[in-house]
Short mmCIF file of C-alpha atoms in Angstrom, two decimals:
data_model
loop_
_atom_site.label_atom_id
_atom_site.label_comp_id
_atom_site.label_asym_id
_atom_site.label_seq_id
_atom_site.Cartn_x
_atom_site.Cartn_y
_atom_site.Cartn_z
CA UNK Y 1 -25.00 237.07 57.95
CA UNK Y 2 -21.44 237.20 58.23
CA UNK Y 3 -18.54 237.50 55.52
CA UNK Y 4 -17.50 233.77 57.31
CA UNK Y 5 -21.14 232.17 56.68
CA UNK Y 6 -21.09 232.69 53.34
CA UNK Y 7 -18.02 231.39 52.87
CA UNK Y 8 -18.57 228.87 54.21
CA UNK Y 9 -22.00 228.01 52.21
CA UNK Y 10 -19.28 229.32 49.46
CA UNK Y 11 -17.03 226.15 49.84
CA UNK Y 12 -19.10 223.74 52.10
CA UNK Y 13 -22.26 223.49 49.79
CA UNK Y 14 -20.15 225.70 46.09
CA UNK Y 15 -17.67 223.78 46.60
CA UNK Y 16 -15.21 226.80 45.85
CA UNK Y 17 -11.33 226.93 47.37
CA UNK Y 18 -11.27 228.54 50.27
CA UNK Y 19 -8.01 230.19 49.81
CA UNK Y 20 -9.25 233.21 47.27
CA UNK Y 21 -12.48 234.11 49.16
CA UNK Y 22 -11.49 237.51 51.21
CA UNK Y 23 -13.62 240.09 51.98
CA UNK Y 24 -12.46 242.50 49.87
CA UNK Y 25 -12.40 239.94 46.90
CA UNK Y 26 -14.31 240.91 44.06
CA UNK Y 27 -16.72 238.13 43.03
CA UNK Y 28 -14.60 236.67 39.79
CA UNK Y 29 -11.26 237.06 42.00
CA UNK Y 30 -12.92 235.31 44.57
CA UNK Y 31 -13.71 232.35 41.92
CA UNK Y 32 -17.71 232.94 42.50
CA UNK Y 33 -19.19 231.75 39.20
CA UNK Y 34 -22.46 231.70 37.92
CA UNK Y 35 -22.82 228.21 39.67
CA UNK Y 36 -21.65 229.38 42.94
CA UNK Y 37 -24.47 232.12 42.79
CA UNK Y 38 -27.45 229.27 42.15
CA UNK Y 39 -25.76 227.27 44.67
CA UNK Y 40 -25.85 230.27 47.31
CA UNK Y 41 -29.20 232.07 46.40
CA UNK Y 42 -30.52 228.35 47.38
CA UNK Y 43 -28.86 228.08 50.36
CA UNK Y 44 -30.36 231.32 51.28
CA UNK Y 45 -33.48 230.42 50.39
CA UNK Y 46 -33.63 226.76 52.38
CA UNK Y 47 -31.11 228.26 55.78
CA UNK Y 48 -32.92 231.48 55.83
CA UNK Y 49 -36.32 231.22 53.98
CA UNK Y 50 -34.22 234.98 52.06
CA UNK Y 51 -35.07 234.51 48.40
CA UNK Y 52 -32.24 236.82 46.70
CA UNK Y 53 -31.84 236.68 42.98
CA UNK Y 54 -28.51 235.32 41.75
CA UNK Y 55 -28.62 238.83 39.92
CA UNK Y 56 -29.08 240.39 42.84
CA UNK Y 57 -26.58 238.40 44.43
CA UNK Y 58 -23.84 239.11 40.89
CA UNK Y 59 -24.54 243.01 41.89
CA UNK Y 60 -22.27 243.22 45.23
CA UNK Y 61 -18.49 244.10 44.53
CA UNK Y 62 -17.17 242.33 46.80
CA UNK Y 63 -17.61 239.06 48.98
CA UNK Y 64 -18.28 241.23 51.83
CA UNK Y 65 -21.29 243.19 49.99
CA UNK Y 66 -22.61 239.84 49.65
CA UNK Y 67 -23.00 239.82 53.60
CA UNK Y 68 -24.05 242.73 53.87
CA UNK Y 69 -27.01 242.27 51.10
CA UNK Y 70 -28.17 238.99 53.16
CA UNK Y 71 -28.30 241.61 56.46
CA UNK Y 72 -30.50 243.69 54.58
CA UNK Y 73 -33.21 241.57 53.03
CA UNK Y 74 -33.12 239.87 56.30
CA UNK Y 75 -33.66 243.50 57.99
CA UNK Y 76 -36.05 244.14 55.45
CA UNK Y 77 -38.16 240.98 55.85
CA UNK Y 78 -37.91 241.37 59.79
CA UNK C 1 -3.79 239.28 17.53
CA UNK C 2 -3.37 238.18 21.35
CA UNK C 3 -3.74 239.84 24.72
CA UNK C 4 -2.36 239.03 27.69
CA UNK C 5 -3.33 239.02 31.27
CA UNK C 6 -2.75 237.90 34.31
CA UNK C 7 -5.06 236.08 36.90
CA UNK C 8 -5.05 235.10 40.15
CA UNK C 9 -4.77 231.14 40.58
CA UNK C 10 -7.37 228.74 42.24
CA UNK C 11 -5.63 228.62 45.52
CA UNK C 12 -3.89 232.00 45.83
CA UNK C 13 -4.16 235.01 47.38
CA UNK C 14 -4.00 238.50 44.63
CA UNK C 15 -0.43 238.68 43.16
CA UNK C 16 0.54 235.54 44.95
CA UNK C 17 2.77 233.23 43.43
CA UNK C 18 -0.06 230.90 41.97
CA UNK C 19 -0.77 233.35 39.43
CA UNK C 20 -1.26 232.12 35.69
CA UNK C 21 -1.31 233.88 32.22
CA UNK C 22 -4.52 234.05 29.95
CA UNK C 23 -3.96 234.78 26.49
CA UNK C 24 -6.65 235.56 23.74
CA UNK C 25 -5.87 234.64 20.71
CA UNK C 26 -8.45 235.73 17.73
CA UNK C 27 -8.09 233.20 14.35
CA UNK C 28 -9.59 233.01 10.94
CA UNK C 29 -10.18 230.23 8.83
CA UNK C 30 -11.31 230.52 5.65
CA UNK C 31 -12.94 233.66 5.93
CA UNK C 32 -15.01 232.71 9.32
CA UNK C 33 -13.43 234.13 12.54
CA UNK C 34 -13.34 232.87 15.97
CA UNK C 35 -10.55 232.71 18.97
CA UNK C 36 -9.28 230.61 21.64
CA UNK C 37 -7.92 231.46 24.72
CA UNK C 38 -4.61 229.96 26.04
CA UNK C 39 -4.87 229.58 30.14
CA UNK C 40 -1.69 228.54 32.39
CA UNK C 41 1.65 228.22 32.44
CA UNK C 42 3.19 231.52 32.74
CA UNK C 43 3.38 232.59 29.11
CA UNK C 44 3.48 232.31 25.42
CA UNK C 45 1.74 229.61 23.34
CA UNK C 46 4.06 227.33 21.34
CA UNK C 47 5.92 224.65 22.55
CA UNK C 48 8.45 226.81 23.89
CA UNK C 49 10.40 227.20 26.94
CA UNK C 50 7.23 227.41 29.18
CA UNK C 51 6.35 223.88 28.02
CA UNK C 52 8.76 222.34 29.71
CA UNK C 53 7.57 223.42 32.96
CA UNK C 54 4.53 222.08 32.56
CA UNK C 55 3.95 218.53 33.78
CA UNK C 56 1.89 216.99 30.88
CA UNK C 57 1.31 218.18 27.40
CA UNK C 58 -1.66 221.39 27.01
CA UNK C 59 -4.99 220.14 27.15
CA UNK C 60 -7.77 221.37 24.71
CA UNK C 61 -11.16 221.69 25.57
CA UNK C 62 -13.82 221.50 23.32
CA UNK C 63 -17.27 222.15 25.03
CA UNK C 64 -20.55 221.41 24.76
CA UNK C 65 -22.99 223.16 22.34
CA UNK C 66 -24.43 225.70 24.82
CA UNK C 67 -20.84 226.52 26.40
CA UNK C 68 -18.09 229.26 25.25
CA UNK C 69 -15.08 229.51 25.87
CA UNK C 70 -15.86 231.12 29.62
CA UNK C 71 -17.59 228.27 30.54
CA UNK C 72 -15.02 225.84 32.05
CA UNK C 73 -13.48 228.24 35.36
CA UNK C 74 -13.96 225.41 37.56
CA UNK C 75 -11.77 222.75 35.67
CA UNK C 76 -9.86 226.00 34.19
CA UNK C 77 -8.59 226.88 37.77
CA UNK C 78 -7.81 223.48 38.80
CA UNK C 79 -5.99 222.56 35.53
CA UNK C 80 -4.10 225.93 35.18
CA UNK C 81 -0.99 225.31 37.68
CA UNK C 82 -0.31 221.69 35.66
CA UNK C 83 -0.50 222.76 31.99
CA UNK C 84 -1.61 225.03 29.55
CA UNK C 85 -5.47 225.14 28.49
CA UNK C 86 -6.94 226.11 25.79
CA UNK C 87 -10.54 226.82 25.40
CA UNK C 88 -11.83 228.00 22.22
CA UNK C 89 -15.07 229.18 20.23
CA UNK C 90 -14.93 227.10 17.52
CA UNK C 91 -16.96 228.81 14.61
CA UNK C 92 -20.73 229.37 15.63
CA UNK C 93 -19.88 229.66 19.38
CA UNK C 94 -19.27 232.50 21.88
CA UNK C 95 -17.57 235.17 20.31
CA UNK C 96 -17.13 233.62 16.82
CA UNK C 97 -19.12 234.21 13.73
CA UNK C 98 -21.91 232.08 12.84
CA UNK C 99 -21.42 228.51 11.41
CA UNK C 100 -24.44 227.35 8.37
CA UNK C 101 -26.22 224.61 9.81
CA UNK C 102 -24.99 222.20 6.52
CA UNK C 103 -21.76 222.78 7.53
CA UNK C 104 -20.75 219.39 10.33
CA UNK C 105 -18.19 218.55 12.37
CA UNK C 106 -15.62 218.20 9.69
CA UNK C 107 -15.72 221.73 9.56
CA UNK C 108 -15.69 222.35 13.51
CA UNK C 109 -12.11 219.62 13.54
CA UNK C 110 -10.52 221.50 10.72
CA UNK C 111 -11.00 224.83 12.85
CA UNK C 112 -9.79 223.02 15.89
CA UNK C 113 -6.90 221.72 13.85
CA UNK C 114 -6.20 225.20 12.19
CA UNK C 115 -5.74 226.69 16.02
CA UNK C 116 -3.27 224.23 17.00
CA UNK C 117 -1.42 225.55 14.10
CA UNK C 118 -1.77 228.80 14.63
CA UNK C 119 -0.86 228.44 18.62
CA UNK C 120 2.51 226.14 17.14
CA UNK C 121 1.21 223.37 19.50
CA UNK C 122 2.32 220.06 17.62
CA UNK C 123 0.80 217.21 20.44
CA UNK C 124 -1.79 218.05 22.74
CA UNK C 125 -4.07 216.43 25.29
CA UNK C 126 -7.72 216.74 24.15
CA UNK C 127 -11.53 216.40 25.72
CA UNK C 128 -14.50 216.50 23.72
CA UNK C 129 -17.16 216.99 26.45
CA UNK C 130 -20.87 216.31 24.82
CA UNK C 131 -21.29 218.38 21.55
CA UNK C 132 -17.47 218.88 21.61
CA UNK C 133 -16.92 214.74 21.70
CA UNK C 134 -17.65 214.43 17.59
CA UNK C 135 -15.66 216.94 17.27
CA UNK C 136 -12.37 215.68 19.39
CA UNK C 137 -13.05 212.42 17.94
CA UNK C 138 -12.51 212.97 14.97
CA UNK C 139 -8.91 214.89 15.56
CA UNK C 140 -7.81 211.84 17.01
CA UNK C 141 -9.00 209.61 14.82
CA UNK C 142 -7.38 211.85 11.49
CA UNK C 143 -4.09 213.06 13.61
CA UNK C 144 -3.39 210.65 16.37
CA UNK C 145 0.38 212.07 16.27
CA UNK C 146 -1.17 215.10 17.31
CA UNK C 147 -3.04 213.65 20.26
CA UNK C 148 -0.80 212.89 23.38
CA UNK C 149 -4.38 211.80 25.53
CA UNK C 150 -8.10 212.02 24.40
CA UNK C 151 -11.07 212.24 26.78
CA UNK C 152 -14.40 211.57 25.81
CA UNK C 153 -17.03 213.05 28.39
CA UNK C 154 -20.37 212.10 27.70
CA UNK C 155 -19.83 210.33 23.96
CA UNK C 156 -22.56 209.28 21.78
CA UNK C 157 -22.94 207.37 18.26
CA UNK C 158 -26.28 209.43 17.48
CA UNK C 159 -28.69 211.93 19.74
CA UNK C 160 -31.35 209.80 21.69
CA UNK C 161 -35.16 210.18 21.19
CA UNK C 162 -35.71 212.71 23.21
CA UNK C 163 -33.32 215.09 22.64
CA UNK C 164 -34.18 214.63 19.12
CA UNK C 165 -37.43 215.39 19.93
CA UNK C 166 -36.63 218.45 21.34
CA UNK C 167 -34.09 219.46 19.06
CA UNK C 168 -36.42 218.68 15.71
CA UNK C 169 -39.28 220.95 17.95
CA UNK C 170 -36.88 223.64 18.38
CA UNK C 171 -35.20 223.93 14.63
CA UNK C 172 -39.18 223.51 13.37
CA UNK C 173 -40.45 226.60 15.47
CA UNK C 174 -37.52 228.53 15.23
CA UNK C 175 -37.27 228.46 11.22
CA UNK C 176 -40.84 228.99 10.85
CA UNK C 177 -40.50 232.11 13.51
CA UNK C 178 -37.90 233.34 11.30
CA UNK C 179 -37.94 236.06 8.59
CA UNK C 180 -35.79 233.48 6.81
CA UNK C 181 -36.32 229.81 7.12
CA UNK C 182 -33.27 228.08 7.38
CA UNK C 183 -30.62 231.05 7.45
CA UNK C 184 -27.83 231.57 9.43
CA UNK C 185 -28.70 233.45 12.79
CA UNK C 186 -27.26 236.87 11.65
CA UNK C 187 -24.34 238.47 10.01
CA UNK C 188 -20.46 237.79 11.08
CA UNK C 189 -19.87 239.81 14.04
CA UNK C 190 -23.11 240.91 14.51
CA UNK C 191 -24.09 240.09 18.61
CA UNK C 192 -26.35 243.01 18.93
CA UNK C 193 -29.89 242.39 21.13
CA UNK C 194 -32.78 243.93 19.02
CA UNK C 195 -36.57 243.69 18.48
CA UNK C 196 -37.53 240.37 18.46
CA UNK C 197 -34.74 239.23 20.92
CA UNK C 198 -36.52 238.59 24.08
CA UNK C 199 -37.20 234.58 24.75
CA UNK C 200 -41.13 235.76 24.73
CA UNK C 201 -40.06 236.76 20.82
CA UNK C 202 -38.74 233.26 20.32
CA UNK C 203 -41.27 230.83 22.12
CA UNK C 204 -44.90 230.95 22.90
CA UNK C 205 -43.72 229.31 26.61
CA UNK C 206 -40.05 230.38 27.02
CA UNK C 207 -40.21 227.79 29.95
CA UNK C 208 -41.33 224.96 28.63
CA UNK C 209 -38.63 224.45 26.33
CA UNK C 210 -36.08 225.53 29.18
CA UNK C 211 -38.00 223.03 31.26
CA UNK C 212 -37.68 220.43 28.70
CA UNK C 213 -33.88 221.13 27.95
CA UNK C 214 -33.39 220.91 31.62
CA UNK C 215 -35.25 217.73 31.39
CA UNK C 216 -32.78 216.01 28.75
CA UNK C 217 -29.64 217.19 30.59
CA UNK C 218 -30.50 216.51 34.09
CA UNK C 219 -31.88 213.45 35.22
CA UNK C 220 -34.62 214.10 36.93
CA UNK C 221 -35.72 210.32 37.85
CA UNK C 222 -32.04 210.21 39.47
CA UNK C 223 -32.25 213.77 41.29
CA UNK C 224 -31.85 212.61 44.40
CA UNK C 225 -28.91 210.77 43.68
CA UNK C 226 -26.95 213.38 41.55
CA UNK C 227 -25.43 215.69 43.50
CA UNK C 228 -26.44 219.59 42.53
CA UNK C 229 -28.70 218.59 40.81
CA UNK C 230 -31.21 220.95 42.06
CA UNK C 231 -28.48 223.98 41.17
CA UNK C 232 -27.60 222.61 37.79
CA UNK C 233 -31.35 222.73 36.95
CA UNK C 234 -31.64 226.15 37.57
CA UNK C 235 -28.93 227.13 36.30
CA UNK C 236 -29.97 225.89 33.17
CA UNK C 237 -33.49 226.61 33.38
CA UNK C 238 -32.32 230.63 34.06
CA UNK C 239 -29.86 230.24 30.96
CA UNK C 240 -32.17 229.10 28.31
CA UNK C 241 -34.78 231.73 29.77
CA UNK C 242 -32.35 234.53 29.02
CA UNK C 243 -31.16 233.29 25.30
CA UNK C 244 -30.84 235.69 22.90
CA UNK C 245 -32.53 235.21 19.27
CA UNK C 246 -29.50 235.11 17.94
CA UNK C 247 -28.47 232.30 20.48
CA UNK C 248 -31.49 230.56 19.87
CA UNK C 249 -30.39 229.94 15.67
CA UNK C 250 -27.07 229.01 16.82
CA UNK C 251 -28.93 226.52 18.70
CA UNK C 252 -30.74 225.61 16.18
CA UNK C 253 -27.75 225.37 13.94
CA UNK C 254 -25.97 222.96 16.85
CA UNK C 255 -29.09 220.78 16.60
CA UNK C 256 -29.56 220.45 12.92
CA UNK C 257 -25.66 219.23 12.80
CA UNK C 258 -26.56 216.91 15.99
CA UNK C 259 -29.54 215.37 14.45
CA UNK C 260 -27.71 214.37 10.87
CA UNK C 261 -26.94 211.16 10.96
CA UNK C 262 -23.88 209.43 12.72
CA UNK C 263 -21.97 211.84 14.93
CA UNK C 264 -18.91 209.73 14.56
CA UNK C 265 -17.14 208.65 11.38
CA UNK C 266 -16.50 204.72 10.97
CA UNK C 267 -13.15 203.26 11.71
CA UNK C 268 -12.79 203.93 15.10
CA UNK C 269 -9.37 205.28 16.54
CA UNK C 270 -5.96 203.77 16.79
CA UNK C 271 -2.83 204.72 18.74
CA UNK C 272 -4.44 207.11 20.89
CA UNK C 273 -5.00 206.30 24.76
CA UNK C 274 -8.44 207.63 25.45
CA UNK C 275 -10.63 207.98 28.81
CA UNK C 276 -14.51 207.70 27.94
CA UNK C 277 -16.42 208.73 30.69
CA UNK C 278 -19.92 210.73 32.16
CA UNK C 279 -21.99 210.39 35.40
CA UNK C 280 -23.23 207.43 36.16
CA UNK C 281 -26.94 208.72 36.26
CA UNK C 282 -26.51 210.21 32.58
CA UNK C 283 -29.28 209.85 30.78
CA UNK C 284 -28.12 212.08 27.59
CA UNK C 285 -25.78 209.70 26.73
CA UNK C 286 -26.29 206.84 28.13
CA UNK C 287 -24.06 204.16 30.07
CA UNK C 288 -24.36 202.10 26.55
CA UNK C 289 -23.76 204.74 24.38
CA UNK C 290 -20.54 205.49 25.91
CA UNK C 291 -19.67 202.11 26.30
CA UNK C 292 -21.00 201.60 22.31
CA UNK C 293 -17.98 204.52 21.54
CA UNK C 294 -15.46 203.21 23.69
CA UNK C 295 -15.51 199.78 21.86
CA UNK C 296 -14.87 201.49 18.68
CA UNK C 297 -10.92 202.72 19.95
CA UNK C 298 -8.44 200.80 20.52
CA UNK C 299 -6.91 201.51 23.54
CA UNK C 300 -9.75 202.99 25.76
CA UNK C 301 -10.68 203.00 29.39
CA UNK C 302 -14.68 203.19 30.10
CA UNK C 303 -15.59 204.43 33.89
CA UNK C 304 -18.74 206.91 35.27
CA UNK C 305 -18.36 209.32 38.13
CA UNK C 306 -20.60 208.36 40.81
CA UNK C 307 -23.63 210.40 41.48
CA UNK C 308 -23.28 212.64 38.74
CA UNK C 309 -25.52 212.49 35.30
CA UNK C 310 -24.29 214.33 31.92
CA UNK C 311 -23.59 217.38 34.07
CA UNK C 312 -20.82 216.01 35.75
CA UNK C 313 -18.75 218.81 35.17
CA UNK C 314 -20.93 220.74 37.50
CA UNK C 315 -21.99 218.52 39.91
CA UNK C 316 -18.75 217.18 40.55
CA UNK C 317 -16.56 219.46 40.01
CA UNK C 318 -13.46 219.13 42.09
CA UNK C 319 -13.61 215.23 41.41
CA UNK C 320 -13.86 215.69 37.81
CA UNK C 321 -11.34 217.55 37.18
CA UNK C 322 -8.83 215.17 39.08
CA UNK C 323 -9.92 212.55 37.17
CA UNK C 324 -9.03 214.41 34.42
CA UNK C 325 -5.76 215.41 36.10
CA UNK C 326 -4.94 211.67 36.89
CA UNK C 327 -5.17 210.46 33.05
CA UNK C 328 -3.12 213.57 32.13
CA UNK C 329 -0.47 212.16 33.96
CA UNK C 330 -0.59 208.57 33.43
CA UNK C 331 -1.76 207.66 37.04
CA UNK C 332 -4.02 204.69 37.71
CA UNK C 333 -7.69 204.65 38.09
CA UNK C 334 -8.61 202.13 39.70
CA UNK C 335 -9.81 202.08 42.82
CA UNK C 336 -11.26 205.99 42.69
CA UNK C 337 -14.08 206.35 45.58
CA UNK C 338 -15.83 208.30 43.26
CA UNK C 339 -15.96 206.51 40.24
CA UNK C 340 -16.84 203.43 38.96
CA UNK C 341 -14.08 200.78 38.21
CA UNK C 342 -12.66 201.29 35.16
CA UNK C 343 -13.69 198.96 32.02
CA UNK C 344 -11.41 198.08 28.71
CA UNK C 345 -14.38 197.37 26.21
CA UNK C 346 -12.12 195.49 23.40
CA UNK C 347 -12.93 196.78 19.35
CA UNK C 348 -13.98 193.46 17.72
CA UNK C 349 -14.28 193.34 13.81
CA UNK C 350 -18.12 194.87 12.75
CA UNK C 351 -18.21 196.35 16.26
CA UNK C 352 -20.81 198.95 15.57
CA UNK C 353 -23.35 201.30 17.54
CA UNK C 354 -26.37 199.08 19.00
CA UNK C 355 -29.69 200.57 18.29
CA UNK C 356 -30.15 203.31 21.13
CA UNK C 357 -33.02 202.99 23.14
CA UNK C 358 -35.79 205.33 23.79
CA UNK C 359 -34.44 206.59 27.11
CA UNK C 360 -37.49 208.40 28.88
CA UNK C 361 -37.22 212.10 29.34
CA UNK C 362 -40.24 213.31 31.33
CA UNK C 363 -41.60 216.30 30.16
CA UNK C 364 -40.50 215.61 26.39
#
């Protein structure tokens, strides 16, 4: 998955501003709240059948490590 | 003591020019302590010099019983870049020390009170969102010089069945789990996890009373017509499943003060313009039961955001909070896609709470 999918699950189906969500955007910076995460691991779940933890999902630094931690559980499922 | 620090706005990039202040400010009253923090605006609390570039007065939040302080950064953000905020643990919340059960929502006012004080803020904008609505209400009602606007979300005259249910459930097992029936949840200050913390320490099904919480806040008849709903669910469900023991007195001690008696004094509220309002769907307090409160204040405005129950905060974020905007600055309602029109339910003499009804609550 790339950084621009989940941003856009981020503000199509969050319903976060666009604006702050970079890739090098930490997770509070990038205005990802607990919310955002439920709203996201969801998504995951019903676009890509991926069932990620919002804990899981908390853990990456970054909005880009959240890409990158779809790739892998994809990878990992494949 | 405060702190100070800077955070990135809702719609800017890092050190853009967006950026707002958020100041923690710790307080003490009467020996209990607790803090608020002061959000927007690009410094100092008072009504200072930065007050007059905001464009309405600063708005106070009080929250709901299972909220903190930290729990608003969707309306936070979008409120931030028009006024001043302040969000506050009120005594037996977040960060503050416990608040006994016996003592009500006088208390909880007199706290609020006691913080505009201490921040020098004479007239504020205020919203009393579920537990916090008693609480706001009666600020108004005792200082309505103090209270530019008040907002009501999600008002009630007295808890329904079954939340009571629930709530008389929860304060039964908890008190009966406890070393102590009936004591406070701990010492001041002390937040620390220990033996006896886990939820499977608390409950003998940690998810059935998540389940059933989840149950009185989100309507689940209604799901498909309440947006998030399926989010705010779990959101909640994952919450309660992770409370703390300590968490689960204060919870206790919320409930106790929710289930005695009247949550709102008599005599209703004069000379305060007030917006009472939930979701539409809301079956925690109900369409009636906001209407019921509205018709006890003088000059009041009833609507209900569409699709949206008493989570509305969540599930409609974005349109919540302009709502909220649009009263803070005196701009019409009517005619909002994503509300209901708005009512004026008129005070008459003896107006008075109608009986509430036993609203059903599925797996209560």
């Amino acid at each position: 998955m790339t950084f621009e999918q989940v941003k856009d699950i981020l503000t199509t189906a969050g319903g976060l501003p666009a604006v702050p969500i970079t890739p090098e955007a930490s997770l509070p910076d990038a205005g990802v709240d607990s919310m955002a995460l439920v709203v996201l691991s969801l998504q995951l779940e019903d676009r890509l059948g991926l069932e990620i933890s919002e804990d899981d999902l908390a853990a990456a630094a970054c909005v880009r490590e959240l890409a990158e931690l779809v790739d892998r559980r994809a990878e990992a499922r494949a | 003591m405060t702190r100070v620090v800077t955070r990135p706005g809702p719609a800017a990039a890092p050190g853009g020019a967006d950026e707002y202040a958020d100041e923690y400010v710790e307080l003490r009253r009467h020996g209990l302590r607790y803090a608020c923090r002061v959000v927007g605006g690009t410094a100092a609390v008072g009504d200072g010099p930065t007050a007059d570039t905001a464009t309405t007065e600063p708005l106070l939040l009080l929250g709901g019983a299972l909220q903190d302080m930290y729990s608003w950064p969707r309306l936070e953000r979008r409120i931030a870049s028009r006024t001043r905020l302040v969000l506050i643990d009120l005594p037996g919340s977040g960060t503050a020390d416990d608040l006994p059960a016996e003592q009500g929502f006088d208390v909880l006012a007199q706290a609020a009170v006691h913080a505009l004080d201490h921040l020098g803020l004479r007239r504020v904008n205020l919203l009393g969102a579920s537990y916090g609505a008693p609480i706001a209400y009666r600020i108004a009602q005792r200082h309505p010089e103090r209270v530019a606007r008040l907002l009501l979300a999600g008002a009630a005259h007295r808890v329904n069945d079954p939340m009571a249910a629930l709530m008389r459930d929860t304060v039964q097992h908890l008190e009966s789990a406890s070393a102590h029936p009936g004591d406070s949840p701990a010492g001041p200050g002390d937040s620390s996890a220990g033996p006896g913390d886990s939820p499977a320490d608390l409950w003998p099904g940690p998810g059935d009373y998540a389940d059933r919480l989840a149950d009185c806040l989100v309507n689940r008849d209604e799901q498909h017509r309440v947006r998030q709903s399926a989010a705010v669910r779990r959101l909640l469900t994952r919450q309660c499943l992770r409370i703390t023991r300590r968490e689960a007195l204060r919870n206790a001690a919320c409930h106790r003060r929710l289930l005695d008696g009247e949550l709102l004094p008599p005599g209703g509220i004069r000379g305060v313009t007030t917006l009472v309002f939930t979701g539409e769907h809301d079956h925690t307090t109900t369409a009636r039961q906001n209407r019921d409160v509205a018709a006890t204040i003088a000059d009041s405005t009833l609507l209900f955001l569409r699709e949206a129950d008493h989570m509305a905060h969540l599930e409609r974020d974005t349109e919540y909070a302009e709502l909220v905007l649009r009263f803070l600055h005196d701009l019409p309602l009517d005619g909002l896609p994503y509300c209901t029109p708005p009512e004026h339910p008129a005070p008459g003499p003896g107006t008075g709470p109608a009986p509430v009804p036993a609203t059903r609550c599925p797996a209560a």
